[in-house]
Amino acid sequence: MKVTVSRKAYFNAAHRLYIKQWSEEKNLNIFGKCSNPNFHGHNYEIIVHVKGKVDELTGIVIDLKYLKQIIKHEIEDLLDHKNLNLEIKYFKEVVPTAENICIFIWNTLRKKIDNNKHLSVTLFETPRNFVKYSGN
Amino acid sequence: MKVTVSRKAYFNAAHRLYIKQWSEEKNLNIFGKCSNPNFHGHNYEIIVHVKGKVDELTGIVIDLKYLKQIIKHEIEDLLDHKNLNLEIKYFKEVVPTAENICIFIWNTLRKKIDNNKHLSVTLFETPRNFVKYSGN
Amino acid sequence: MKVTVSRKAYFNAAHRLYIKQWSEEKNLNIFGKCSNPNFHGHNYEIIVHVKGKVDELTGIVIDLKYLKQIIKHEIEDLLDHKNLNLEIKYFKEVVPTAENICIFIWNTLRKKIDNNKHLSVTLFETPRNFVKYSGN
Amino acid sequence: MKVTVSRKAYFNAAHRLYIKQWSEEKNLNIFGKCSNPNFHGHNYEIIVHVKGKVDELTGIVIDLKYLKQIIKHEIEDLLDHKNLNLEIKYFKEVVPTAENICIFIWNTLRKKIDNNKHLSVTLFETPRNFVKYSGN
Amino acid sequence: MKVTVSRKAYFNAAHRLYIKQWSEEKNLNIFGKCSNPNFHGHNYEIIVHVKGKVDELTGIVIDLKYLKQIIKHEIEDLLDHKNLNLEIKYFKEVVPTAENICIFIWNTLRKKIDNNKHLSVTLFETPRNFVKYSGN
Amino acid sequence: MKVTVSRKAYFNAAHRLYIKQWSEEKNLNIFGKCSNPNFHGHNYEIIVHVKGKVDELTGIVIDLKYLKQIIKHEIEDLLDHKNLNLEIKYFKEVVPTAENICIFIWNTLRKKIDNNKHLSVTLFETPRNFVKYSGN
């Protein structure tokens, strides 16, 4: 019997959509105000979904204290109150769209969760725009 | 790497559940107050989910400005502040249940989104009742 | 010691903004799509706020079962799945704006709640538009 | 054409995480404050998802009145305002984690829904922690 | 210039409505299932509202770190994952209705906030039932 | 009969808490990560509350189209996708705390709304932290 366990978390960050292979002008043409050189920001909400077998004795899929801890150490401590473009190494090469931030979080958490468990990550950039990545 | 991008939108409309092959009495027996001949209405909330490959350079699955635009032109401009039974041709033949409204929205948007992208539509009729359609 | 007790409820209804002293054309000019002659509708959410002394023994301001019951009998049973313009006598003379619906609900509930308690009513027409009335 | 119909419901209950094969001390070490011998509690929110063919005439997957009724009779009447450990027979042998409560609700509702329809159940223990079970 | 600063917090607890001057039977007659002797529980949400002058230099009414800290130390650490009737001394004499829990939280926080600031507390027992207390 | 009409709106912006009379070090000591020199950001949500007499004929307090328009032109167009510290003149002298942003919005809208109407502004910096200003 497999159950999906989901846990919400939050971080607030500044970013801009900017592709360094393009001119500043082309970035503004394509990304509009999302490419403001002075940055803007969001309250990002993430939902981490872990699917796996329910342990017969303990009735759990994953220790929630451990799940909270890796979300805090690996994601919140790294991204909260940061400028994604300037302060997160990964986003010096990769444009911090919601899609790419979600993939980054998935890749980071994947290393900390047993491979016999399935992982998905949902990332809300605003209450109206969100993305989900499951590893393929 | 495939990511699902989701976008929420809203429209307010009147409708009634009414099957023209049935008598008025049978409609009221089966659908209850949802078949009130004077109509009732809802704040419908839709979530459009588009799954596709993340472009390596731009980091996006679909241009969000385009997605907003087709939701506005094809759905909101058509359905918002309308009486679905009286003013939307499709619902002259088809009863406007949440299921059928969701299928109608999916069919309408499917024509505007590349076939290499997967489309799902979620429709909330109330905060407690919602439906989802993915094309099959 | 006075505490305010609040209770949420819901009803779904059709309406249009229409002033009978005006021509159809003027109604459409002023109210726009909200005056669609075929009606549109909303999931209305109401919050009833009752402020009064906390009873020293029972620790309550008002019996919540009674409060639920009058909201159900006086408001939900009357307004849910109705066309406000066509089916509610009060709105044959009074345009069913959010303001006027809120006043109507307040007036209706006021008669059922002890005068030593203060009453306010909040009415959400959509999640983004809401009104509040406290009796003056 | 298959559509998923979802319906939310609620129940409030007390519980504790406690495995009778373990000592009181080990329970507290592993489950922490969730194992408080005096119990704590939650506002549980459930979402029941039923996927099936849309009937061509009626435009529905399942009669929503029936769905509401089985959720009320089988789940809310049984679990609401209860102590899960002391009053629900199933949880005398099985620890009432969110995972196990979700499986219990799924098993209970599965018997009441046609086998040609797919059933999933989502259970929110808090707004930040939730689980989902689909039968395997 | 006075601004009201509000901060949300959460705790999960078990309780029952029970007045020791009444028989078990009378408690069940008056409070219904809320008086279940085995307890039930809630995810309580609190909002602490502090109104005061905005400091001209720092632009704040109250240090948010301090506000978070007193909510955590005085309220969450005391009430979270507890049985209010059995484990909180105050509720051995006073029935833990939402009204009384709100007054208790207000009294507790009032001692930790400067008297030149106005304090209100909102307590949600469920998403549909909430109370507010402002000290009189 | 006076009713309060409320309208929600949104803007996303970057900011940092920084007082220019203080050293960079003191800013970091006092404001912590909120003073990150590279900025962070938020999805700000505002609620504009206008209280006034309900017009007897039209049943409204204020033309909602006008209210939406001034919120869009005066607030959203100015603040959305901006860096508050670098791009908004007012915040070159005044630290952009939630309190001060709320006062700025109130002052801006006050000039556009009739003085016989009362104005309040609520500003959510995150779903858990919000402020309200009513002009005194």
CSV table of N, CA and C in Angstrom, one decimal, chain E residues 58 60 63-66 69, chain F residues 16-19 22-37:
chain,number,residue,atom,x,y,z
E,58,THR,N,12.5,53.5,12.5
E,58,THR,CA,12.5,52.1,12.1
E,58,THR,C,11.3,51.7,11.2
E,60,ILE,N,8.5,50.6,12.2
E,60,ILE,CA,7.8,49.4,12.7
E,60,ILE,C,7.0,49.8,14.0
E,63,ASP,N,8.6,44.9,17.2
E,63,ASP,CA,9.7,44.0,16.7
E,63,ASP,C,9.0,42.7,16.4
E,64,LEU,N,8.9,42.3,15.1
E,64,LEU,CA,8.2,41.1,14.7
E,64,LEU,C,8.9,39.9,15.3
E,65,LYS,N,10.2,39.9,15.4
E,65,LYS,CA,11.0,38.8,16.1
E,65,LYS,C,10.5,38.6,17.5
E,66,TYR,N,10.3,39.7,18.2
E,66,TYR,CA,9.8,39.6,19.6
E,66,TYR,C,8.4,39.1,19.6
E,69,GLN,N,8.3,35.5,19.1
E,69,GLN,CA,8.9,34.8,20.2
E,69,GLN,C,7.9,34.6,21.3
F,16,ARG,N,14.3,45.6,0.7
F,16,ARG,CA,15.1,45.2,1.9
F,16,ARG,C,14.8,46.3,3.0
F,17,LEU,N,15.0,45.8,4.2
F,17,LEU,CA,14.8,46.8,5.3
F,17,LEU,C,16.2,47.4,5.6
F,18,TYR,N,16.3,48.7,5.4
F,18,TYR,CA,17.6,49.3,5.5
F,18,TYR,C,17.4,50.8,5.9
F,19,ILE,N,18.1,51.2,6.9
F,19,ILE,CA,18.0,52.6,7.4
F,19,ILE,C,19.3,53.2,7.1
F,22,TRP,N,22.0,54.2,9.7
F,22,TRP,CA,22.7,53.2,10.4
F,22,TRP,C,23.7,52.6,9.5
F,23,SER,N,24.8,52.0,10.1
F,23,SER,CA,25.8,51.2,9.3
F,23,SER,C,25.1,50.0,8.7
F,24,GLU,N,25.8,49.4,7.7
F,24,GLU,CA,25.3,48.2,7.1
F,24,GLU,C,25.3,47.1,8.2
F,25,GLU,N,26.3,47.1,9.1
F,25,GLU,CA,26.3,46.1,10.2
F,25,GLU,C,25.1,46.2,11.1
F,26,LYS,N,24.8,47.5,11.5
F,26,LYS,CA,23.7,47.7,12.4
F,26,LYS,C,22.4,47.2,11.8
F,27,ASN,N,22.2,47.5,10.5
F,27,ASN,CA,21.0,47.1,9.8
F,27,ASN,C,20.9,45.6,9.8
F,28,LEU,N,22.0,44.9,9.6
F,28,LEU,CA,21.9,43.4,9.6
F,28,LEU,C,21.7,42.9,11.0
F,29,ASN,N,22.2,43.6,12.0
F,29,ASN,CA,22.0,43.2,13.4
F,29,ASN,C,20.5,43.3,13.8
F,30,ILE,N,19.9,44.4,13.4
F,30,ILE,CA,18.6,44.7,13.8
F,30,ILE,C,17.6,44.0,12.9
F,31,PHE,N,17.7,44.1,11.6
F,31,PHE,CA,16.7,43.5,10.7
F,31,PHE,C,17.0,42.1,10.2
F,32,GLY,N,18.2,41.6,10.5
F,32,GLY,CA,18.5,40.2,10.2
F,32,GLY,C,18.5,40.0,8.7
F,33,LYS,N,18.0,38.8,8.2
F,33,LYS,CA,18.0,38.5,6.8
F,33,LYS,C,17.1,39.5,6.0
F,34,CYS,N,16.2,40.2,6.7
F,34,CYS,CA,15.3,41.1,6.0
F,34,CYS,C,16.1,42.3,5.4
F,35,SER,N,17.4,42.4,5.9
F,35,SER,CA,18.2,43.5,5.4
F,35,SER,C,19.2,43.1,4.4
F,36,ASN,N,19.1,41.8,3.9
F,36,ASN,CA,20.0,41.3,2.8
F,36,ASN,C,20.3,42.4,1.8
F,37,PRO,N,21.6,42.9,1.6
F,37,PRO,CA,21.8,43.9,0.6
F,37,PRO,C,21.4,43.6,-0.8
